[in-house]
């Protein structure tokens, strides 16, 4: 049986959290360490954990001019720790200093397109970085419960949908191969050393905090700029790719639930529905009153990937049954939410410039 403790006890099948059941003899707050705290998921997760009374540490790489827009509003509530996923000694020191009850490993080179131009870097950070973290935890703080961010990209070559935890991985990008390596190493440490390690196989999940290099945010930001007369076109690649898109704040809740379970298991987190990039584009333009987007969109073949996943749709049945988790944000609401947020962002020039300069 895996070691560790559960800070939040029972979660019933209706999704209602039970009473907090600390299995410790003192009343100290639970401690969490988040790698990748400055990203979309990390920032929402930090908010969630702070609301639950955690002390939150965030692992960040050292910057000459540190600026983290996604967590700017949290900087007086979290403790940032310098470390690098490429450096084992810094990870070892961070884990030893924080002594966390829970570790959420989200840091990665997370852009699939970049993985084709930087495959070795992606393999080192996104893949081997998982092993560095696991080994540092095993060495100095093995009782910590660990969440590893896996990815639906593992299933890139699979034709059968919906995809669940039993689907056979068929990665078709350097990013997906690196994620599969990390996914398998998490299973090795769970089985070989009895550590509480889980992987969340999260399908695409978006929000206004998504980086502007990702297609959903590129669309919402571009549509907002066109609606306000700032730009005339959006340059995009494959409009026919279909994805299972959810809302990031709901997905970080699933991460937390996985570490409260009695036994460590891997889970697919998804909505169970899929939509094309073209549908996202159409809804975004329609939201600002443009019903024919053709004159505003330019297909740029340089944005096409050497190997692209045509379709991904997940089956979250296990998470619904065992964790009581289910998504509530529907696709149309997600698109509107992102466009509205970018319309507001562009109307506040200082925030717009600072956010995009930080990328």
mmCIF file of C-alpha atoms in Angstrom:
data_model
loop_
_atom_site.group_PDB
_atom_site.id
_atom_site.type_symbol
_atom_site.label_atom_id
_atom_site.label_comp_id
_atom_site.label_asym_id
_atom_site.label_seq_id
_atom_site.Cartn_x
_atom_site.Cartn_y
_atom_site.Cartn_z
ATOM 1 C CA UNK A 1 0.000 0.000 0.000
ATOM 2 C CA UNK A 2 1.272 3.471 -0.829
ATOM 3 C CA UNK A 3 2.457 5.639 2.006
ATOM 4 C CA UNK A 4 1.119 9.081 2.830
ATOM 5 C CA UNK A 5 -1.890 10.661 4.411
ATOM 6 C CA UNK A 6 -5.117 12.201 3.182
ATOM 7 C CA UNK A 7 -5.948 15.697 4.378
ATOM 8 C CA UNK A 8 -9.418 15.792 2.929
ATOM 9 C CA UNK A 9 -11.270 12.597 3.536
ATOM 10 C CA UNK A 10 -14.306 11.120 1.897
ATOM 11 C CA UNK A 11 -15.650 12.441 -1.398
ATOM 12 C CA UNK A 12 -19.035 10.961 -2.153
ATOM 13 C CA UNK A 13 -20.359 10.056 -5.569
ATOM 14 C CA UNK A 14 -22.431 13.211 -5.750
ATOM 15 C CA UNK A 15 -19.229 15.241 -5.763
ATOM 16 C CA UNK A 16 -19.751 16.665 -2.270
ATOM 17 C CA UNK A 17 -16.615 16.882 -0.218
ATOM 18 C CA UNK A 18 -16.805 15.390 3.218
ATOM 19 C CA UNK A 19 -15.363 16.812 6.371
ATOM 20 C CA UNK A 20 -11.648 17.465 6.481
ATOM 21 C CA UNK A 21 -10.056 14.516 8.284
ATOM 22 C CA UNK A 22 -6.437 15.236 9.170
ATOM 23 C CA UNK A 23 -4.514 12.129 10.136
ATOM 24 C CA UNK A 24 -1.929 14.001 12.172
ATOM 25 C CA UNK A 25 -1.523 14.668 15.855
ATOM 26 C CA UNK A 26 -1.114 18.414 15.391
ATOM 27 C CA UNK A 27 -3.240 21.123 13.824
ATOM 28 C CA UNK A 28 -0.744 22.594 11.389
ATOM 29 C CA UNK A 29 -1.904 23.525 7.914
ATOM 30 C CA UNK A 30 -1.209 21.042 5.133
ATOM 31 C CA UNK A 31 1.743 22.004 2.956
ATOM 32 C CA UNK A 32 1.750 21.833 -0.840
ATOM 33 C CA UNK A 33 4.540 22.340 -3.348
ATOM 34 C CA UNK A 34 3.545 23.243 -6.920
ATOM 35 C CA UNK A 35 5.990 23.040 -9.802
ATOM 36 C CA UNK A 36 4.844 25.239 -12.650
ATOM 37 C CA UNK A 37 2.926 27.521 -10.284
ATOM 38 C CA UNK A 38 3.193 30.472 -12.675
ATOM 39 C CA UNK A 39 1.292 28.736 -15.478
ATOM 40 C CA UNK A 40 -2.418 28.478 -16.118
ATOM 41 C CA UNK A 41 -3.017 25.355 -14.030
ATOM 42 C CA UNK A 42 -0.519 26.235 -11.334
ATOM 43 C CA UNK A 43 -2.109 29.595 -10.634
ATOM 44 C CA UNK A 44 -5.639 28.184 -10.374
ATOM 45 C CA UNK A 45 -4.390 25.319 -8.225
ATOM 46 C CA UNK A 46 -2.628 27.735 -5.872
ATOM 47 C CA UNK A 47 -5.884 29.655 -5.428
ATOM 48 C CA UNK A 48 -7.787 26.455 -4.698
ATOM 49 C CA UNK A 49 -5.283 25.215 -2.130
ATOM 50 C CA UNK A 50 -5.073 28.573 -0.379
ATOM 51 C CA UNK A 51 -8.873 28.564 -0.072
ATOM 52 C CA UNK A 52 -8.594 25.144 1.583
ATOM 53 C CA UNK A 53 -6.105 26.396 4.156
ATOM 54 C CA UNK A 54 -2.875 25.036 2.701
ATOM 55 C CA UNK A 55 0.515 26.641 2.990
ATOM 56 C CA UNK A 56 1.611 26.849 -0.641
ATOM 57 C CA UNK A 57 5.135 26.778 -2.009
ATOM 58 C CA UNK A 58 5.759 27.356 -5.692
ATOM 59 C CA UNK A 59 8.800 26.205 -7.591
ATOM 60 C CA UNK A 60 10.105 28.771 -10.094
ATOM 61 C CA UNK A 61 13.207 29.159 -12.210
ATOM 62 C CA UNK A 62 15.388 32.112 -11.307
ATOM 63 C CA UNK A 63 14.760 35.155 -13.499
ATOM 64 C CA UNK A 64 16.861 38.292 -13.807
ATOM 65 C CA UNK A 65 13.616 40.290 -13.646
ATOM 66 C CA UNK A 66 11.016 38.109 -11.920
ATOM 67 C CA UNK A 67 7.470 38.800 -13.025
ATOM 68 C CA UNK A 68 4.640 36.317 -12.854
ATOM 69 C CA UNK A 69 1.321 37.741 -14.105
ATOM 70 C CA UNK A 70 -0.819 34.669 -13.381
ATOM 71 C CA UNK A 71 0.093 34.728 -9.693
ATOM 72 C CA UNK A 72 0.730 38.437 -9.205
ATOM 73 C CA UNK A 73 -2.314 38.627 -6.956
ATOM 74 C CA UNK A 74 -0.977 35.719 -4.854
ATOM 75 C CA UNK A 75 2.628 36.788 -4.306
ATOM 76 C CA UNK A 76 1.991 37.824 -0.706
ATOM 77 C CA UNK A 77 0.287 34.497 0.050
ATOM 78 C CA UNK A 78 2.608 31.905 -1.495
ATOM 79 C CA UNK A 79 6.303 31.189 -0.976
ATOM 80 C CA UNK A 80 8.372 30.948 -4.154
ATOM 81 C CA UNK A 81 11.350 28.608 -4.215
ATOM 82 C CA UNK A 82 14.109 28.738 -6.831
ATOM 83 C CA UNK A 83 14.713 25.414 -8.570
ATOM 84 C CA UNK A 84 14.983 23.994 -12.082
ATOM 85 C CA UNK A 85 13.540 20.791 -13.531
ATOM 86 C CA UNK A 86 16.887 20.257 -15.291
ATOM 87 C CA UNK A 87 18.849 20.336 -12.043
ATOM 88 C CA UNK A 88 18.490 17.466 -9.572
ATOM 89 C CA UNK A 89 20.329 19.176 -6.712
ATOM 90 C CA UNK A 90 18.022 22.205 -6.784
ATOM 91 C CA UNK A 91 14.958 19.940 -6.699
ATOM 92 C CA UNK A 92 16.417 17.970 -3.821
ATOM 93 C CA UNK A 93 17.031 21.182 -1.872
ATOM 94 C CA UNK A 94 13.536 22.501 -2.613
ATOM 95 C CA UNK A 95 11.775 19.332 -1.440
ATOM 96 C CA UNK A 96 13.922 19.145 1.689
ATOM 97 C CA UNK A 97 13.269 22.786 2.551
ATOM 98 C CA UNK A 98 9.500 22.691 1.949
ATOM 99 C CA UNK A 99 8.770 19.238 3.447
ATOM 100 C CA UNK A 100 5.437 19.121 1.599
ATOM 101 C CA UNK A 101 2.505 16.849 2.299
ATOM 102 C CA UNK A 102 1.441 17.120 -1.336
ATOM 103 C CA UNK A 103 3.421 17.835 -4.494
ATOM 104 C CA UNK A 104 1.717 18.883 -7.714
ATOM 105 C CA UNK A 105 4.088 18.492 -10.633
ATOM 106 C CA UNK A 106 2.880 20.713 -13.470
ATOM 107 C CA UNK A 107 6.133 22.187 -14.815
ATOM 108 C CA UNK A 108 7.058 21.198 -18.369
ATOM 109 C CA UNK A 109 7.840 22.395 -21.861
ATOM 110 C CA UNK A 110 4.144 22.132 -22.602
ATOM 111 C CA UNK A 111 3.731 23.322 -26.186
ATOM 112 C CA UNK A 112 3.396 20.434 -28.638
ATOM 113 C CA UNK A 113 4.509 22.491 -31.635
ATOM 114 C CA UNK A 114 7.752 23.560 -29.950
ATOM 115 C CA UNK A 115 8.561 19.935 -29.152
ATOM 116 C CA UNK A 116 9.204 19.301 -32.863
ATOM 117 C CA UNK A 117 11.835 22.057 -33.009
ATOM 118 C CA UNK A 118 13.252 21.392 -29.514
ATOM 119 C CA UNK A 119 12.859 17.627 -29.041
ATOM 120 C CA UNK A 120 15.883 17.069 -26.773
ATOM 121 C CA UNK A 121 14.973 19.972 -24.496
ATOM 122 C CA UNK A 122 11.384 18.723 -24.322
ATOM 123 C CA UNK A 123 12.577 15.208 -23.485
ATOM 124 C CA UNK A 124 14.858 16.505 -20.748
ATOM 125 C CA UNK A 125 12.400 18.836 -19.014
ATOM 126 C CA UNK A 126 9.030 17.227 -19.711
ATOM 127 C CA UNK A 127 10.234 13.626 -19.491
ATOM 128 C CA UNK A 128 13.372 13.185 -17.415
ATOM 129 C CA UNK A 129 12.357 16.113 -15.201
ATOM 130 C CA UNK A 130 9.663 13.850 -13.741
ATOM 131 C CA UNK A 131 12.274 11.302 -12.714
ATOM 132 C CA UNK A 132 14.468 13.988 -11.150
ATOM 133 C CA UNK A 133 11.544 15.128 -9.031
ATOM 134 C CA UNK A 134 10.449 11.617 -8.062
ATOM 135 C CA UNK A 135 13.967 10.644 -7.071
ATOM 136 C CA UNK A 136 14.440 13.811 -5.022
ATOM 137 C CA UNK A 137 11.203 13.060 -3.149
ATOM 138 C CA UNK A 138 12.172 9.431 -2.612
ATOM 139 C CA UNK A 139 15.550 10.534 -1.249
ATOM 140 C CA UNK A 140 14.480 13.142 1.297
ATOM 141 C CA UNK A 141 10.678 13.196 1.759
ATOM 142 C CA UNK A 142 9.083 9.919 0.563
ATOM 143 C CA UNK A 143 5.859 10.366 2.538
ATOM 144 C CA UNK A 144 4.709 13.196 0.240
ATOM 145 C CA UNK A 145 1.803 12.480 -2.075
ATOM 146 C CA UNK A 146 2.640 13.359 -5.668
ATOM 147 C CA UNK A 147 0.426 14.409 -8.551
ATOM 148 C CA UNK A 148 2.055 14.104 -11.975
ATOM 149 C CA UNK A 149 0.570 15.989 -14.917
ATOM 150 C CA UNK A 150 0.223 13.465 -17.709
ATOM 151 C CA UNK A 151 -1.537 14.304 -20.992
ATOM 152 C CA UNK A 152 -4.164 13.151 -23.457
ATOM 153 C CA UNK A 153 -1.454 13.535 -26.112
ATOM 154 C CA UNK A 154 -0.344 10.051 -25.016
ATOM 155 C CA UNK A 155 -3.217 8.744 -27.129
ATOM 156 C CA UNK A 156 -2.389 10.693 -30.287
ATOM 157 C CA UNK A 157 -2.445 7.705 -32.596
ATOM 158 C CA UNK A 158 -5.464 5.988 -31.065
ATOM 159 C CA UNK A 159 -8.534 5.755 -33.265
ATOM 160 C CA UNK A 160 -11.025 4.338 -30.737
ATOM 161 C CA UNK A 161 -12.912 6.948 -28.713
ATOM 162 C CA UNK A 162 -13.772 7.810 -26.039
ATOM 163 C CA UNK A 163 -10.382 7.203 -24.424
ATOM 164 C CA UNK A 164 -10.113 5.955 -20.855
ATOM 165 C CA UNK A 165 -7.318 4.877 -18.503
ATOM 166 C CA UNK A 166 -7.009 1.494 -20.242
ATOM 167 C CA UNK A 167 -6.394 2.893 -23.726
ATOM 168 C CA UNK A 168 -3.023 1.984 -25.236
ATOM 169 C CA UNK A 169 -0.681 4.964 -25.560
ATOM 170 C CA UNK A 170 0.356 5.858 -29.111
ATOM 171 C CA UNK A 171 2.312 9.112 -28.913
ATOM 172 C CA UNK A 172 3.034 10.886 -32.215
ATOM 173 C CA UNK A 173 4.980 13.979 -31.083
ATOM 174 C CA UNK A 174 8.181 14.519 -29.055
ATOM 175 C CA UNK A 175 6.031 16.144 -26.384
ATOM 176 C CA UNK A 176 3.766 13.099 -26.146
ATOM 177 C CA UNK A 177 6.744 10.722 -25.987
ATOM 178 C CA UNK A 178 8.227 12.776 -23.133
ATOM 179 C CA UNK A 179 4.889 12.765 -21.308
ATOM 180 C CA UNK A 180 4.604 9.009 -21.716
ATOM 181 C CA UNK A 181 8.071 8.563 -20.206
ATOM 182 C CA UNK A 182 7.053 10.643 -17.177
ATOM 183 C CA UNK A 183 3.752 8.771 -16.919
ATOM 184 C CA UNK A 184 5.510 5.398 -16.862
ATOM 185 C CA UNK A 185 8.143 6.549 -14.363
ATOM 186 C CA UNK A 186 5.391 7.701 -12.007
ATOM 187 C CA UNK A 187 3.958 4.180 -12.170
ATOM 188 C CA UNK A 188 7.394 2.686 -11.524
ATOM 189 C CA UNK A 189 7.939 4.741 -8.369
ATOM 190 C CA UNK A 190 4.440 3.881 -7.161
ATOM 191 C CA UNK A 191 4.958 0.146 -7.635
ATOM 192 C CA UNK A 192 8.635 -0.210 -6.791
ATOM 193 C CA UNK A 193 8.858 2.096 -3.776
ATOM 194 C CA UNK A 194 5.292 2.210 -2.465
ATOM 195 C CA UNK A 195 5.093 5.965 -2.980
ATOM 196 C CA UNK A 196 1.745 7.699 -3.356
ATOM 197 C CA UNK A 197 2.099 8.870 -6.956
ATOM 198 C CA UNK A 198 -0.812 9.517 -9.318
ATOM 199 C CA UNK A 199 -0.990 10.797 -12.875
ATOM 200 C CA UNK A 200 -3.817 12.893 -14.211
ATOM 201 C CA UNK A 201 -4.379 12.248 -17.911
ATOM 202 C CA UNK A 202 -5.931 15.620 -18.572
ATOM 203 C CA UNK A 203 -7.506 16.402 -21.904
ATOM 204 C CA UNK A 204 -7.327 19.954 -23.222
ATOM 205 C CA UNK A 205 -8.383 22.537 -20.678
ATOM 206 C CA UNK A 206 -8.436 26.261 -21.268
ATOM 207 C CA UNK A 207 -9.051 29.602 -19.573
ATOM 208 C CA UNK A 208 -8.239 33.306 -19.915
ATOM 209 C CA UNK A 209 -4.852 32.488 -18.351
ATOM 210 C CA UNK A 210 -3.841 30.220 -21.220
ATOM 211 C CA UNK A 211 -0.650 31.352 -22.955
ATOM 212 C CA UNK A 212 -1.227 33.280 -26.212
ATOM 213 C CA UNK A 213 0.803 30.724 -28.187
ATOM 214 C CA UNK A 214 -1.950 28.104 -27.690
ATOM 215 C CA UNK A 215 -4.623 28.047 -30.387
ATOM 216 C CA UNK A 216 -7.620 28.707 -28.130
ATOM 217 C CA UNK A 217 -6.042 31.803 -26.595
ATOM 218 C CA UNK A 218 -4.664 32.881 -29.964
ATOM 219 C CA UNK A 219 -8.259 32.839 -31.210
ATOM 220 C CA UNK A 220 -9.847 34.599 -28.223
ATOM 221 C CA UNK A 221 -7.161 37.283 -28.166
ATOM 222 C CA UNK A 222 -7.211 37.725 -31.934
ATOM 223 C CA UNK A 223 -10.997 37.984 -32.090
ATOM 224 C CA UNK A 224 -10.985 40.565 -29.304
ATOM 225 C CA UNK A 225 -8.381 42.652 -31.151
ATOM 226 C CA UNK A 226 -10.353 42.450 -34.400
ATOM 227 C CA UNK A 227 -13.588 43.404 -32.632
ATOM 228 C CA UNK A 228 -11.873 46.472 -31.159
ATOM 229 C CA UNK A 229 -10.276 47.471 -34.470
ATOM 230 C CA UNK A 230 -6.702 46.783 -33.364
ATOM 231 C CA UNK A 231 -5.893 43.990 -35.818
ATOM 232 C CA UNK A 232 -7.339 42.721 -39.089
ATOM 233 C CA UNK A 233 -6.465 39.013 -39.223
ATOM 234 C CA UNK A 234 -5.602 35.903 -37.214
ATOM 235 C CA UNK A 235 -3.012 33.477 -38.561
ATOM 236 C CA UNK A 236 -3.889 29.850 -37.786
ATOM 237 C CA UNK A 237 -2.925 26.337 -38.837
ATOM 238 C CA UNK A 238 -5.147 23.244 -38.806
ATOM 239 C CA UNK A 239 -8.786 24.189 -38.244
ATOM 240 C CA UNK A 240 -10.079 20.627 -38.451
ATOM 241 C CA UNK A 241 -8.314 19.197 -35.386
ATOM 242 C CA UNK A 242 -10.895 18.087 -32.818
ATOM 243 C CA UNK A 243 -10.316 18.232 -29.085
ATOM 244 C CA UNK A 244 -12.117 17.570 -25.809
ATOM 245 C CA UNK A 245 -11.954 21.046 -24.270
ATOM 246 C CA UNK A 246 -12.703 21.766 -20.618
ATOM 247 C CA UNK A 247 -12.298 24.623 -18.136
ATOM 248 C CA UNK A 248 -8.967 24.743 -16.290
ATOM 249 C CA UNK A 249 -10.242 25.728 -12.795
ATOM 250 C CA UNK A 250 -12.452 22.617 -12.770
ATOM 251 C CA UNK A 251 -9.530 20.428 -13.802
ATOM 252 C CA UNK A 252 -7.262 21.557 -10.956
ATOM 253 C CA UNK A 253 -10.038 20.527 -8.565
ATOM 254 C CA UNK A 254 -9.699 17.029 -10.029
ATOM 255 C CA UNK A 255 -5.958 17.113 -9.309
ATOM 256 C CA UNK A 256 -6.629 17.855 -5.659
ATOM 257 C CA UNK A 257 -9.226 15.104 -5.419
ATOM 258 C CA UNK A 258 -6.746 12.527 -6.742
ATOM 259 C CA UNK A 259 -4.408 13.189 -3.833
ATOM 260 C CA UNK A 260 -7.218 12.827 -1.291
ATOM 261 C CA UNK A 261 -8.102 9.313 -2.455
ATOM 262 C CA UNK A 262 -7.372 6.294 -0.279
ATOM 263 C CA UNK A 263 -5.227 4.603 -2.922
ATOM 264 C CA UNK A 264 -3.077 6.119 -5.694
ATOM 265 C CA UNK A 265 -4.532 5.637 -9.167
ATOM 266 C CA UNK A 266 -4.332 7.333 -12.543
ATOM 267 C CA UNK A 267 -7.381 9.167 -13.909
ATOM 268 C CA UNK A 268 -8.620 10.554 -17.216
ATOM 269 C CA UNK A 269 -10.048 14.051 -16.780
ATOM 270 C CA UNK A 270 -12.190 15.215 -19.686
ATOM 271 C CA UNK A 271 -15.670 16.415 -20.646
ATOM 272 C CA UNK A 272 -16.536 13.471 -22.891
ATOM 273 C CA UNK A 273 -17.376 15.746 -25.821
ATOM 274 C CA UNK A 274 -15.225 17.125 -28.635
ATOM 275 C CA UNK A 275 -15.224 20.137 -30.928
ATOM 276 C CA UNK A 276 -13.040 21.356 -33.784
ATOM 277 C CA UNK A 277 -10.767 24.383 -33.836
ATOM 278 C CA UNK A 278 -13.118 25.687 -36.527
ATOM 279 C CA UNK A 279 -16.079 25.490 -34.121
ATOM 280 C CA UNK A 280 -14.102 27.401 -31.493
ATOM 281 C CA UNK A 281 -13.280 30.037 -34.097
ATOM 282 C CA UNK A 282 -16.882 30.372 -35.284
ATOM 283 C CA UNK A 283 -18.264 30.738 -31.764
ATOM 284 C CA UNK A 284 -15.637 33.308 -30.821
ATOM 285 C CA UNK A 285 -16.424 35.506 -33.831
ATOM 286 C CA UNK A 286 -20.172 35.097 -33.395
ATOM 287 C CA UNK A 287 -19.817 36.275 -29.797
ATOM 288 C CA UNK A 288 -18.566 39.653 -31.053
ATOM 289 C CA UNK A 289 -21.224 39.858 -33.796
ATOM 290 C CA UNK A 290 -19.185 38.581 -36.757
ATOM 291 C CA UNK A 291 -20.971 35.697 -38.497
ATOM 292 C CA UNK A 292 -18.568 35.166 -41.399
ATOM 293 C CA UNK A 293 -14.980 34.978 -40.215
ATOM 294 C CA UNK A 294 -13.427 34.102 -43.603
ATOM 295 C CA UNK A 295 -11.992 37.561 -44.320
ATOM 296 C CA UNK A 296 -10.382 37.701 -40.880
ATOM 297 C CA UNK A 297 -8.578 34.353 -40.841
ATOM 298 C CA UNK A 298 -5.424 33.432 -42.744
ATOM 299 C CA UNK A 299 -4.226 29.829 -42.913
ATOM 300 C CA UNK A 300 -0.467 29.766 -42.339
ATOM 301 C CA UNK A 301 1.098 26.482 -43.420
ATOM 302 C CA UNK A 302 4.159 27.199 -41.234
ATOM 303 C CA UNK A 303 1.880 26.614 -38.236
ATOM 304 C CA UNK A 304 1.001 23.084 -39.321
ATOM 305 C CA UNK A 305 2.736 20.383 -37.272
ATOM 306 C CA UNK A 306 4.799 17.627 -38.923
ATOM 307 C CA UNK A 307 2.482 15.146 -37.229
ATOM 308 C CA UNK A 308 -0.821 16.282 -35.758
ATOM 309 C CA UNK A 309 -3.425 14.451 -33.709
ATOM 310 C CA UNK A 310 -6.713 14.590 -35.647
ATOM 311 C CA UNK A 311 -9.084 13.908 -32.748
ATOM 312 C CA UNK A 312 -9.138 13.353 -28.981
ATOM 313 C CA UNK A 313 -12.162 12.651 -26.778
ATOM 314 C CA UNK A 314 -11.908 11.358 -23.223
ATOM 315 C CA UNK A 315 -14.041 9.192 -20.969
ATOM 316 C CA UNK A 316 -14.072 10.629 -17.413
ATOM 317 C CA UNK A 317 -16.298 7.861 -15.981
ATOM 318 C CA UNK A 318 -13.714 6.661 -13.468
ATOM 319 C CA UNK A 319 -13.156 10.162 -12.083
ATOM 320 C CA UNK A 320 -16.888 10.708 -11.816
ATOM 321 C CA UNK A 321 -17.404 7.402 -9.981
ATOM 322 C CA UNK A 322 -14.381 7.360 -7.680
ATOM 323 C CA UNK A 323 -13.655 11.052 -7.152
ATOM 324 C CA UNK A 324 -17.107 12.530 -7.520
ATOM 325 C CA UNK A 325 -15.704 14.893 -10.156
ATOM 326 C CA UNK A 326 -17.632 16.178 -13.134
ATOM 327 C CA UNK A 327 -17.224 19.228 -15.372
ATOM 328 C CA UNK A 328 -19.864 21.943 -15.421
ATOM 329 C CA UNK A 329 -18.541 24.530 -17.898
ATOM 330 C CA UNK A 330 -19.880 23.772 -21.386
ATOM 331 C CA UNK A 331 -17.950 24.488 -24.579
ATOM 332 C CA UNK A 332 -19.939 27.553 -25.632
ATOM 333 C CA UNK A 333 -19.519 29.087 -22.188
ATOM 334 C CA UNK A 334 -15.778 28.464 -22.260
ATOM 335 C CA UNK A 335 -15.386 30.261 -25.593
ATOM 336 C CA UNK A 336 -17.452 33.238 -24.452
ATOM 337 C CA UNK A 337 -15.570 33.393 -21.164
ATOM 338 C CA UNK A 338 -12.203 33.609 -22.919
ATOM 339 C CA UNK A 339 -13.299 36.204 -25.476
ATOM 340 C CA UNK A 340 -14.894 38.401 -22.799
ATOM 341 C CA UNK A 341 -11.740 38.201 -20.679
ATOM 342 C CA UNK A 342 -9.568 39.292 -23.606
ATOM 343 C CA UNK A 343 -11.912 42.122 -24.519
ATOM 344 C CA UNK A 344 -11.506 43.362 -20.957
ATOM 345 C CA UNK A 345 -7.756 42.785 -20.984
ATOM 346 C CA UNK A 346 -7.234 44.813 -24.159
ATOM 347 C CA UNK A 347 -9.297 47.618 -22.667
ATOM 348 C CA UNK A 348 -6.746 47.803 -19.843
ATOM 349 C CA UNK A 349 -3.519 48.546 -21.794
ATOM 350 C CA UNK A 350 -1.099 48.281 -18.865
ATOM 351 C CA UNK A 351 -2.255 44.745 -18.040
ATOM 352 C CA UNK A 352 -2.179 43.761 -21.707
ATOM 353 C CA UNK A 353 1.403 44.906 -22.253
ATOM 354 C CA UNK A 354 2.717 43.444 -19.009
ATOM 355 C CA UNK A 355 1.096 40.062 -19.587
ATOM 356 C CA UNK A 356 2.325 39.632 -23.150
ATOM 357 C CA UNK A 357 5.832 40.944 -22.372
ATOM 358 C CA UNK A 358 6.176 38.308 -19.652
ATOM 359 C CA UNK A 359 5.746 35.449 -22.141
#
